[in-house]
Coordinates of C-alpha atoms and ligand atoms in Angstrom, one line a residue:
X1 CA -3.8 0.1 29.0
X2 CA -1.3 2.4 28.2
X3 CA 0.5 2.1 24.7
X4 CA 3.8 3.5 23.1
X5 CA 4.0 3.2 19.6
X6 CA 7.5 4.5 17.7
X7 CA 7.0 5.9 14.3
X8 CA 3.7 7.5 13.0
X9 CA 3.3 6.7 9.4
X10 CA 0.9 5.4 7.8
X11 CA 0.8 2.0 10.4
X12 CA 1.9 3.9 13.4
X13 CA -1.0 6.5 13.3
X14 CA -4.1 4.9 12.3
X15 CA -2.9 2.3 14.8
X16 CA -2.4 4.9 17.9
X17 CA -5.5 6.0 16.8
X18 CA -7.4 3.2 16.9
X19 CA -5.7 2.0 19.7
X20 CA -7.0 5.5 21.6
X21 CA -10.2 4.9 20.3
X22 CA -10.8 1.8 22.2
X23 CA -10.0 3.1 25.7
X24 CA -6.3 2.8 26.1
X25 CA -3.9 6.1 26.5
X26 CA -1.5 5.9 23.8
X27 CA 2.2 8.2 23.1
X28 CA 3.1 8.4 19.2
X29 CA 6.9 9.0 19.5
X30 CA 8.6 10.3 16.1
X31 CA 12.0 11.8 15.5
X32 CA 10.5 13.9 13.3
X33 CA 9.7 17.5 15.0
X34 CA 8.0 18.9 12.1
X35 CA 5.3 16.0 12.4
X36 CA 5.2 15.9 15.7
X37 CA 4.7 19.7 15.9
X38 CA 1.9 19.2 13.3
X39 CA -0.1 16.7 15.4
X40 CA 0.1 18.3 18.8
X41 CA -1.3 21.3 16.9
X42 CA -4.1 18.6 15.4
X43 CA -3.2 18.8 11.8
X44 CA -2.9 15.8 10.7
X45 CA 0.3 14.0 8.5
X46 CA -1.3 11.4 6.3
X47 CA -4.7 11.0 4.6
X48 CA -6.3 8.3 5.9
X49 CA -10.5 8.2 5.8
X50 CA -12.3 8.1 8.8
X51 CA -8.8 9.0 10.4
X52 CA -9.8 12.9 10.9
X53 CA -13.1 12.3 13.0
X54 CA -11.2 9.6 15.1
X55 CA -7.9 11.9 15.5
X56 CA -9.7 15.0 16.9
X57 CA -11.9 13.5 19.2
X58 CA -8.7 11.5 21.2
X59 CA -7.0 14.2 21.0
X60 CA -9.2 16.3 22.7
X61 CA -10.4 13.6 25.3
X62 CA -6.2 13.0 26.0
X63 CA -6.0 9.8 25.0
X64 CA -3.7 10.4 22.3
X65 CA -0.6 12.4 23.2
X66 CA 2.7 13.3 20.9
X67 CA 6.2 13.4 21.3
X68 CA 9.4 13.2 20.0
X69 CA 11.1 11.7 23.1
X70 CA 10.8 8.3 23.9
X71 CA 11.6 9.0 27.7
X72 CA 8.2 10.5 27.4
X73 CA 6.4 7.7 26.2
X74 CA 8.0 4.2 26.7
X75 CA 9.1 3.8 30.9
X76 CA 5.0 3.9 31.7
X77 CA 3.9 2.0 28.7
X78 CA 2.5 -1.8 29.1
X79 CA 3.4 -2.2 25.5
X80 CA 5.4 -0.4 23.1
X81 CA 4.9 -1.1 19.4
X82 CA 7.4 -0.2 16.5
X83 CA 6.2 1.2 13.5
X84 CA 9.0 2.5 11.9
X85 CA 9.8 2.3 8.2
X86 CA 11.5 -0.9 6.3
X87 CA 12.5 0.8 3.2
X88 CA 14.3 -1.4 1.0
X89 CA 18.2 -1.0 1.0
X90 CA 18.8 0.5 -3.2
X91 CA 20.9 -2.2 -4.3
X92 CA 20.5 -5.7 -2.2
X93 CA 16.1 -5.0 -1.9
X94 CA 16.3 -6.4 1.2
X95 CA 13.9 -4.6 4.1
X96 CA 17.0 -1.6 5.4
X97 CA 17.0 -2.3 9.8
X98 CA 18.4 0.4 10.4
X99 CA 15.5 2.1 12.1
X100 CA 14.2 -0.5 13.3
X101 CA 17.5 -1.6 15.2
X102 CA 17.8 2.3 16.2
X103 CA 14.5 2.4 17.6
X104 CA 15.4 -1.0 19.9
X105 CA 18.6 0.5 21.2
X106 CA 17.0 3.9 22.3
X107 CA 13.3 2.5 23.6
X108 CA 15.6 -0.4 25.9
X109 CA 17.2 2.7 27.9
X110 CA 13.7 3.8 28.7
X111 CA 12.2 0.3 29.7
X112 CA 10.6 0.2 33.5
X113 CA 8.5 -2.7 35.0
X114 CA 7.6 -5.5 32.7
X115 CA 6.5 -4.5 29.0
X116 CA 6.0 -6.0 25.6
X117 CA 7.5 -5.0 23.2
X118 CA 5.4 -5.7 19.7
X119 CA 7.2 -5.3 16.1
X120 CA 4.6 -3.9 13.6
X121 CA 6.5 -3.2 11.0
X122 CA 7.2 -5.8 8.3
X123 CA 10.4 -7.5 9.3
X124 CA 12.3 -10.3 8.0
X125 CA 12.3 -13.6 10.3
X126 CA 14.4 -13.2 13.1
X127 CA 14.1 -9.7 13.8
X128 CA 12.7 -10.6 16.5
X129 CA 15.7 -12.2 18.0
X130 CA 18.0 -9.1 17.1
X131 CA 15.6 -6.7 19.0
X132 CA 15.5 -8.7 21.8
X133 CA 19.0 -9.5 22.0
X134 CA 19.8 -5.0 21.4
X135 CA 17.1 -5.2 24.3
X136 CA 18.4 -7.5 26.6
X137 CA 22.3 -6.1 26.1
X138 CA 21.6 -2.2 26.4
X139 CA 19.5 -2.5 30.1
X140 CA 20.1 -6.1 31.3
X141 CA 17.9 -5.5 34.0
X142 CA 14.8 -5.0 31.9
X143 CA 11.6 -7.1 31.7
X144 CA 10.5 -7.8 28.7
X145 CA 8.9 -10.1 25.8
X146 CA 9.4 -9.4 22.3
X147 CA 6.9 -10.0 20.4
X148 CA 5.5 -9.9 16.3
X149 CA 2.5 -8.3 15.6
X150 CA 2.0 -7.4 12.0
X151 CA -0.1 -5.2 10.3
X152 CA -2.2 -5.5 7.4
X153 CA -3.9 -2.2 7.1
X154 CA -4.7 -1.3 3.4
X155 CA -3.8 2.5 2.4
X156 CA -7.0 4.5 2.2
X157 CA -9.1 1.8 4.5
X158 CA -6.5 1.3 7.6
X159 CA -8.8 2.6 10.2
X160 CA -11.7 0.4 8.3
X161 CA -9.2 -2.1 8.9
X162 CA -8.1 -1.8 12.0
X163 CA -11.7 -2.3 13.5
X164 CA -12.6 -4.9 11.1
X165 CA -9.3 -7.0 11.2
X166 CA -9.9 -10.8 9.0
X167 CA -7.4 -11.9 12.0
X168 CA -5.0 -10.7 14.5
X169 CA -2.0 -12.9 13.8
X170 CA 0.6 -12.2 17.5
X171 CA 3.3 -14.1 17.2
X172 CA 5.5 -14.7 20.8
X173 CA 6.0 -18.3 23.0
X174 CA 5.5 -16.1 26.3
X175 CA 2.1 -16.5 28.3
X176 CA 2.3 -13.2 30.2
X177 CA 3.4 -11.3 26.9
X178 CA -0.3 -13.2 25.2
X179 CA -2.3 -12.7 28.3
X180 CA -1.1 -8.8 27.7
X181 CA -2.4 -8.8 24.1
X182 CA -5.7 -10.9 25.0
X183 CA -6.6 -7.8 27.2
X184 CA -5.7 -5.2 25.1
X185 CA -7.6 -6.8 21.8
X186 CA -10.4 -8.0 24.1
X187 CA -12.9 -5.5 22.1
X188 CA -12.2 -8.2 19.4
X189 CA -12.8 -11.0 20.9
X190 CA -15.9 -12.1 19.1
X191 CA -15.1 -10.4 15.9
X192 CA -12.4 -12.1 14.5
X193 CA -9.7 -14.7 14.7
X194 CA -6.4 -14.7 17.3
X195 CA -3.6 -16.7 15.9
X196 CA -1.0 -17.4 18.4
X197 CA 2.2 -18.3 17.3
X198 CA 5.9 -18.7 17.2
X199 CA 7.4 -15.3 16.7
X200 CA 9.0 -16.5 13.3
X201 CA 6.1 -17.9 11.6
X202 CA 4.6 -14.6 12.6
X203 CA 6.6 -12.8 10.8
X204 CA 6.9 -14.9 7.9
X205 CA 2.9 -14.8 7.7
X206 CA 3.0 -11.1 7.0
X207 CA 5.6 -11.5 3.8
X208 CA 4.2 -14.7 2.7
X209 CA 0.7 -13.5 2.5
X210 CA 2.0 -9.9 0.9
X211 CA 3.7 -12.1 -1.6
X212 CA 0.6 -14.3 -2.1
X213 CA -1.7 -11.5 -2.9
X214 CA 1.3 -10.1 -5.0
X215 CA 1.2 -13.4 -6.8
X216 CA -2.7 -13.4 -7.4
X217 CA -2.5 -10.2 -9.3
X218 CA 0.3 -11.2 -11.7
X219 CA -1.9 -14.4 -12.2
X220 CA -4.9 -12.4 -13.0
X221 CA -2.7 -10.7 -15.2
X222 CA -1.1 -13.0 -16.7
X223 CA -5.0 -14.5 -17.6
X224 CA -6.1 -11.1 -19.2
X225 CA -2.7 -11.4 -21.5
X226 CA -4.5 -15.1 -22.5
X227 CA -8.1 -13.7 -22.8
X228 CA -6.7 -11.0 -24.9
X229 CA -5.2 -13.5 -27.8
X230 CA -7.9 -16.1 -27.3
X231 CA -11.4 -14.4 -27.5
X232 CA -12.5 -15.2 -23.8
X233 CA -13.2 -12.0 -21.3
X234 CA -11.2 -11.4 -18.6
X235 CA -14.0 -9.8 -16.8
X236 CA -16.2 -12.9 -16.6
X237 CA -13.1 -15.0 -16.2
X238 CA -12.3 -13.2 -13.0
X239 CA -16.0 -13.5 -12.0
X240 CA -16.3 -16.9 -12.6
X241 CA -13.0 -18.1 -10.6
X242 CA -13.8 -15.9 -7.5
X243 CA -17.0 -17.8 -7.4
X244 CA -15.2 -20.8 -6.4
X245 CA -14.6 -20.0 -2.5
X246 CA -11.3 -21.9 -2.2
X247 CA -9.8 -18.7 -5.0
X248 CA -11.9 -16.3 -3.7
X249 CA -13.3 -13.3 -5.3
X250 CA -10.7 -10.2 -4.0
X251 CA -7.5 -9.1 -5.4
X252 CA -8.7 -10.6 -9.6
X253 CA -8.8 -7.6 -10.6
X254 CA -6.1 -6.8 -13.9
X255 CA -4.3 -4.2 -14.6
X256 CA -1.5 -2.6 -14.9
X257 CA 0.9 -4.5 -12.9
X258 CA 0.9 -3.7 -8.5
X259 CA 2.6 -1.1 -7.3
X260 CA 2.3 0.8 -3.5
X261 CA 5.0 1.1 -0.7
X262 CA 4.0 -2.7 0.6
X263 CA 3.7 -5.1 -2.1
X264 CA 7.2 -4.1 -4.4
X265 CA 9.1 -3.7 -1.1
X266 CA 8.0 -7.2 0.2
X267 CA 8.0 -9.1 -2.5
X268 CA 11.7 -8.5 -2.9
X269 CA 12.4 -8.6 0.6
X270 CA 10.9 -11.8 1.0
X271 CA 13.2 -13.1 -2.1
X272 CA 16.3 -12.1 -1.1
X273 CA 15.7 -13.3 2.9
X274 CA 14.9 -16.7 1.0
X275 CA 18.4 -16.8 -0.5
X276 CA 19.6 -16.1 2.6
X277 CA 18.3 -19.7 3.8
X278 CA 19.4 -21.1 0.4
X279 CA 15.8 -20.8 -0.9
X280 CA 14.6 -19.9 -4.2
X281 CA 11.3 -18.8 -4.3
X282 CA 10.6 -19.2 -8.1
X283 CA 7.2 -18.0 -8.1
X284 CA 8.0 -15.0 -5.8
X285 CA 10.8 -14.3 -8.3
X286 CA 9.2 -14.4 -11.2
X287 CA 6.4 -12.4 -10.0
X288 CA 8.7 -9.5 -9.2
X289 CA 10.0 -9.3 -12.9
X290 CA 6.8 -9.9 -14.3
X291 CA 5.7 -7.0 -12.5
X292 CA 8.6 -5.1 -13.1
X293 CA 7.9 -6.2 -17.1
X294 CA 4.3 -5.4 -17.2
X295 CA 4.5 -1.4 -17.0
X296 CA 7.0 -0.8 -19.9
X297 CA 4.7 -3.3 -22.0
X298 CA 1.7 -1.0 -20.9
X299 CA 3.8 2.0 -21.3
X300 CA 4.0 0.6 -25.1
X301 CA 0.4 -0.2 -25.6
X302 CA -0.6 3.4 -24.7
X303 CA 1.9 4.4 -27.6
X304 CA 1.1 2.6 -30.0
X305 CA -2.6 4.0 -30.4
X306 CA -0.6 7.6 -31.6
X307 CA -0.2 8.1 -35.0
X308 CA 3.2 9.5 -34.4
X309 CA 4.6 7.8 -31.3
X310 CA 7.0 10.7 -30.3
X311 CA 4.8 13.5 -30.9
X312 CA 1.2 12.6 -30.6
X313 CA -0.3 14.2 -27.3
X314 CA -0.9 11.4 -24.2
X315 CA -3.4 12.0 -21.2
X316 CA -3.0 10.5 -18.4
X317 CA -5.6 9.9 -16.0
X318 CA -4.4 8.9 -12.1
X319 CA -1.1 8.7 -10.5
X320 CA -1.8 7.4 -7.7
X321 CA -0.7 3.6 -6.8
X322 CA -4.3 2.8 -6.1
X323 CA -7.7 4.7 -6.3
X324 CA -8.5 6.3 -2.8
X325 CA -4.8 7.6 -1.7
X326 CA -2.7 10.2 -2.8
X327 CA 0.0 8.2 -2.4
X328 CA 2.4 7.5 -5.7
X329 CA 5.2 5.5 -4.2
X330 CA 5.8 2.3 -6.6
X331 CA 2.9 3.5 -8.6
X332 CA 2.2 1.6 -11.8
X333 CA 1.4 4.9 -13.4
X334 CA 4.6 6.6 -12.3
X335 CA 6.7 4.2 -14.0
X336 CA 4.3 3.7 -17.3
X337 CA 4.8 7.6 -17.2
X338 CA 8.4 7.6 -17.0
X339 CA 8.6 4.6 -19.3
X340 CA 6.4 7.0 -22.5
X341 CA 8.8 9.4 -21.4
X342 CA 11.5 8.1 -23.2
X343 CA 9.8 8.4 -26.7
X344 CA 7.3 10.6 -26.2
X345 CA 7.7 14.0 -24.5
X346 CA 4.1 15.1 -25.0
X347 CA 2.4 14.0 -22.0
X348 CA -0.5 15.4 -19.8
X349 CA -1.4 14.1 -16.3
X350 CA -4.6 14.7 -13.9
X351 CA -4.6 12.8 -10.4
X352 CA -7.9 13.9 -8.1
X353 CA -5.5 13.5 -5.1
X354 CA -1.9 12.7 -6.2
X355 CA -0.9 15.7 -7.9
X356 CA 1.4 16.9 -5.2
X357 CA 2.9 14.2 -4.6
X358 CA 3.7 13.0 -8.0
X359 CA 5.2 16.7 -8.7
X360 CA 7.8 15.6 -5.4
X361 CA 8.8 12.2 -6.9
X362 CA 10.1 14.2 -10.2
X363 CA 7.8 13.5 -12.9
X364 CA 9.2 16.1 -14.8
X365 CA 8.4 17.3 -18.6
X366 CA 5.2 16.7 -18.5
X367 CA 1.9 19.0 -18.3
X368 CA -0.3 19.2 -15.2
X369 CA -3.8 19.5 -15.8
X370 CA -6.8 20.6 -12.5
X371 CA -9.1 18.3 -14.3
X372 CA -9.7 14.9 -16.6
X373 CA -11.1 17.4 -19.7
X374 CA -8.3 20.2 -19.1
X375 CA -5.8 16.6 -19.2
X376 CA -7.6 15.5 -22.6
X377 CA -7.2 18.7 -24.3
X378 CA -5.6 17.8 -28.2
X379 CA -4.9 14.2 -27.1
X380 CA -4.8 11.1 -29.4
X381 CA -4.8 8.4 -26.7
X382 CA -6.5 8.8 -23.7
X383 CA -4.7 6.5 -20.7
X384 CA -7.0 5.3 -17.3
X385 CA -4.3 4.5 -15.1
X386 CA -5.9 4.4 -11.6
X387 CA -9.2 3.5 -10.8
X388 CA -10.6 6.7 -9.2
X389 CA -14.5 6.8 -8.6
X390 CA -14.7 10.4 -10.5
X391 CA -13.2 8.5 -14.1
X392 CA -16.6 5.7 -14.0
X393 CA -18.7 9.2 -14.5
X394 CA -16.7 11.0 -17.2
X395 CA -18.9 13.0 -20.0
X396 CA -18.4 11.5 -23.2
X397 CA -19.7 14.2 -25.0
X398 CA -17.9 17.0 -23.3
X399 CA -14.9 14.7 -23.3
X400 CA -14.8 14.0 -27.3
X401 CA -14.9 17.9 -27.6
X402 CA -11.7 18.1 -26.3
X403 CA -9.5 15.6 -28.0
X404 CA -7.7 15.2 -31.1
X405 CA -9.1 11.3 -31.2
X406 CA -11.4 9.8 -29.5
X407 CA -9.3 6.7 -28.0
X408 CA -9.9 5.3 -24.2
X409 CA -6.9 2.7 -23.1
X410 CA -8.1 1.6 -19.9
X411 CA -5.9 0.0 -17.8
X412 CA -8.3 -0.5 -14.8
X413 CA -11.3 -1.9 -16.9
X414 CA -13.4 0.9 -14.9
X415 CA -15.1 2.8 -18.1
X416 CA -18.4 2.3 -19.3
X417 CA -17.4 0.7 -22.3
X418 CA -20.6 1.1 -23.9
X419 CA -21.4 4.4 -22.9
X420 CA -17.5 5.7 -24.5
X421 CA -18.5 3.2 -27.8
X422 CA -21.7 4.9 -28.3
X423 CA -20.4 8.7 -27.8
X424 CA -17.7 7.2 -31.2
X425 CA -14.3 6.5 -28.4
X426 CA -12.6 3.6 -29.8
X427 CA -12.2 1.4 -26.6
X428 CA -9.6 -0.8 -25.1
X429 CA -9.5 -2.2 -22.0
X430 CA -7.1 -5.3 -20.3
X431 CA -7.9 -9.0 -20.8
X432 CA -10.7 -8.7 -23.8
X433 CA -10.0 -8.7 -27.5
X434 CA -10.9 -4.9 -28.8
X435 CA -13.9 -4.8 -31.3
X436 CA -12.9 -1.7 -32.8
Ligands
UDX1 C1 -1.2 -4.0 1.0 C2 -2.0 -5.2 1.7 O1 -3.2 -5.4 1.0 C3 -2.2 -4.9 3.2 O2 -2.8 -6.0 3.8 C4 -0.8 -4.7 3.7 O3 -0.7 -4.8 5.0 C5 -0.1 -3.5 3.1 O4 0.0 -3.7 1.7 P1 -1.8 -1.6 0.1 O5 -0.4 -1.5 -0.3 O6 -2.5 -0.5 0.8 O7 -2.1 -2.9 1.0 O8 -2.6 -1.9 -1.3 P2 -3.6 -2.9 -1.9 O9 -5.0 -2.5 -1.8 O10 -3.3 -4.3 -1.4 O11 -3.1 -2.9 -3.4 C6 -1.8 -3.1 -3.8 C7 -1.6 -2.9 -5.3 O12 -2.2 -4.0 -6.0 C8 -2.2 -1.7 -5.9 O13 -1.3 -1.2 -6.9 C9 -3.5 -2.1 -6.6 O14 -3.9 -1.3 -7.6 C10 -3.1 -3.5 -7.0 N1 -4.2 -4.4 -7.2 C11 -4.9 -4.8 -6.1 C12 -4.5 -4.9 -8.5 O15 -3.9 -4.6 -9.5 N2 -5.5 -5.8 -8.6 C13 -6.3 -6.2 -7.5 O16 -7.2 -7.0 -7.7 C14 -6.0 -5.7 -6.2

């Protein structure tokens, strides 16, 4: 079939791609000329794993092209998806339309012969009406279905994703726009689940399970907090709920609070489009402050293993939101950095991947280190913030040769604990009462 899909971010791309992959001839449109300049001249915009191998290949067979022009890529396409960003507006939270209500009024002029038009980005309920009516008023003539289509592709494993999906959730009451999106997921078709449904509750599935998995971390969370006062572990806590099948055994594990460009962003979104209905979603709410809460009170734990709060030294190990990305938007660590800041001005930070990109969101006045022992160098407290495969294999030894004191605060419970006790690390992890 052939495929349009507006934005290439981190949905838009991996999707196109994927898309490509299974056979269809796909146009990624972006305003953008520097990115679109960068893919037609196959470098690639986002890190993504697997993405690379996939990318060059459909770009050399043709099945992936690039533009910025939509002209170019929506009058022949059978479906055109949007994939633009949702940012949330600075002051209200809620998810900022502008883009996507741009992208509706400039793909309508383009429309020829029927198409679908599917909404991938996360969109608050009734988005779908407002594209379709922007649709239906620029070119009156046009035939079309709006439909929802969300996404759930993890950062670091969207192509992973896209191939495995748990379900394909397409949410639209029109037979010929589902008899469209039956051929073009056939591959799937005895892989996983289709959920046909109304085009609201389609939508609303994407923020309400965001907001669930959002939930499910603060509770795990708010469990370590209890194990750490009461003597219990949170470890085998975690283990022993996600045992029972109805809780599951994903998304228990603590830390330092969630962070990412999905889960902060949605959370409030879904919140304030509640109020909007004259909802309160108390648990939703509470999550987001609790959340909010959690960094400065980690921000304060790190501190308070110094022996003098505003000068002892602080390393920092990851920046990134989540282990496998480079990406630092929302990220726990960001703000627990900025938070020790505010006392404490003697700060050094090592990400594997996120260096760059932390350097671009401003973390100033603080040092940069090219690796975990150059980070540790004269520090007091050493801080785990993300949990990056290359901190499970740190060497004690060489380690406790560079620091001032041998402390580990491990926010991601990822260090061998009895490997750091026995090389004389004092050792404190989340949701376990220290033995030191
Ligand atoms: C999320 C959703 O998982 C995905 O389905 C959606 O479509 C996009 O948003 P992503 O933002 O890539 O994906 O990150 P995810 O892996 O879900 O993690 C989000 C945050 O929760 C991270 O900060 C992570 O460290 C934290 N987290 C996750 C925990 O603290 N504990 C856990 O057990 C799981």
């Amino acid at each position: 079939m052939k495929i349009a899909i507006i934005g290439t971010g981190y949905v838009g791309l991996p999707t196109g791609v994927g898309l490509a992959e299974l056979g269809n001839e796909v146009v990624c449109v972006d305003k953008s000329e520097d990115k679109i300049n960068a893919l037609n001249s196959g470098k690639l915009t986002i890190y993504e794993d697997g993405l690379a191998e996939l990318f060059a290949k459909n770009v050399q067979n043709g099945r992936i092209k690039f533009t910025t022009q939509m002209k170019d890529a929506v009058p022949q396409a059978d479906v055109v998806m949007i994939a633009v960003g949702t940012p949330p507006h600075p002051f209200t939270k809620e998810a900022d339309m502008q883009y996507i209500h741009a992208a509706a009024y400039e793909l309508a002029e383009y429309l020829s012969g029927y198409t679908v038009v599917a909404t991938k980005s996360t969109v608050p309920v009734g988005t779908g009406d407002d594209v379709e009516a922007i649709i239906a008023k620029t070119n009156p003539t046009a035939d079309f279905d709006v439909i929802s289509l969300p996404e759930f592709l993890r950062e670091g494993f969207a192509i992973h994703d896209f191939f495995n999906p748990d379900r394909i959730v397409i949410g639209t009451n029109s037979d010929k726009a589902r008899n469209v999106m039956k051929k073009l997921y056939q591959p799937f078709e005895n892989k996983t689940k289709f959920l046909f449904v109304k085009r609201r509750s389609s939508e609303t599935i994407k923020y309400a399970s965001n907001a669930f998995l959002a939930m499910k971390i603060h509770y795990i969370n708010e469990m370590a907090n209890f194990c750490e006062k009461s003597g219990a572990d949170i470890r085998e806590v975690a283990q022993g709920m996600g045992l029972d099948s109805r809780i599951g055994n994903k998304f228990l594990n603590p830390g330092p609070g969630y962070g990412g460009s999905c889960f902060p962003k949605d959370t409030n979104a879904m919140a304030q489009m509640a109020k909007k209905y004259g909802v309160h979603l108390n648990l939703i709410e509470t999550t987001i402050a609790k959340n909010d809460q959690r960094k400065a009170e980690m921000a304060e734990r790190i501190l308070s293993h110094l022996s003098d709060r505003k000068n002892g030294r602080v390393a920092v190990l990851g920046l990134a939101f989540k282990g496998g990305t480079d990406d630092c938007r929302e990220s726990p660590a960001m703000d627990i950095v900025r938070d020790m800041l505010k006392v404490n001005r003697n700060i050094c930070v090592y990400d594997p991947k996120a260096l760059e990109n932390a350097r671009k969101l401003l973390i100033e006045n603080v040092d940069y280190a090219s690796n975990p022992y150059e980070a540790c160098k004269d520090a007091e407290v050493i801080a785990v913030l993300t949990e990056w495969e290359d901190f499970k294999n740190l060497d004690f030894v060489k380690l406790k040769r560079e620091v001032l004191n041998p402390c580990i605060v491990d926010l991601r419970n990822i260090i061998n604990q009895k490997q750091a006790e026995e090389n004389g690390f004092e050792y404190y992890c989340i949701g376990q009462i220290a033995q030191n």
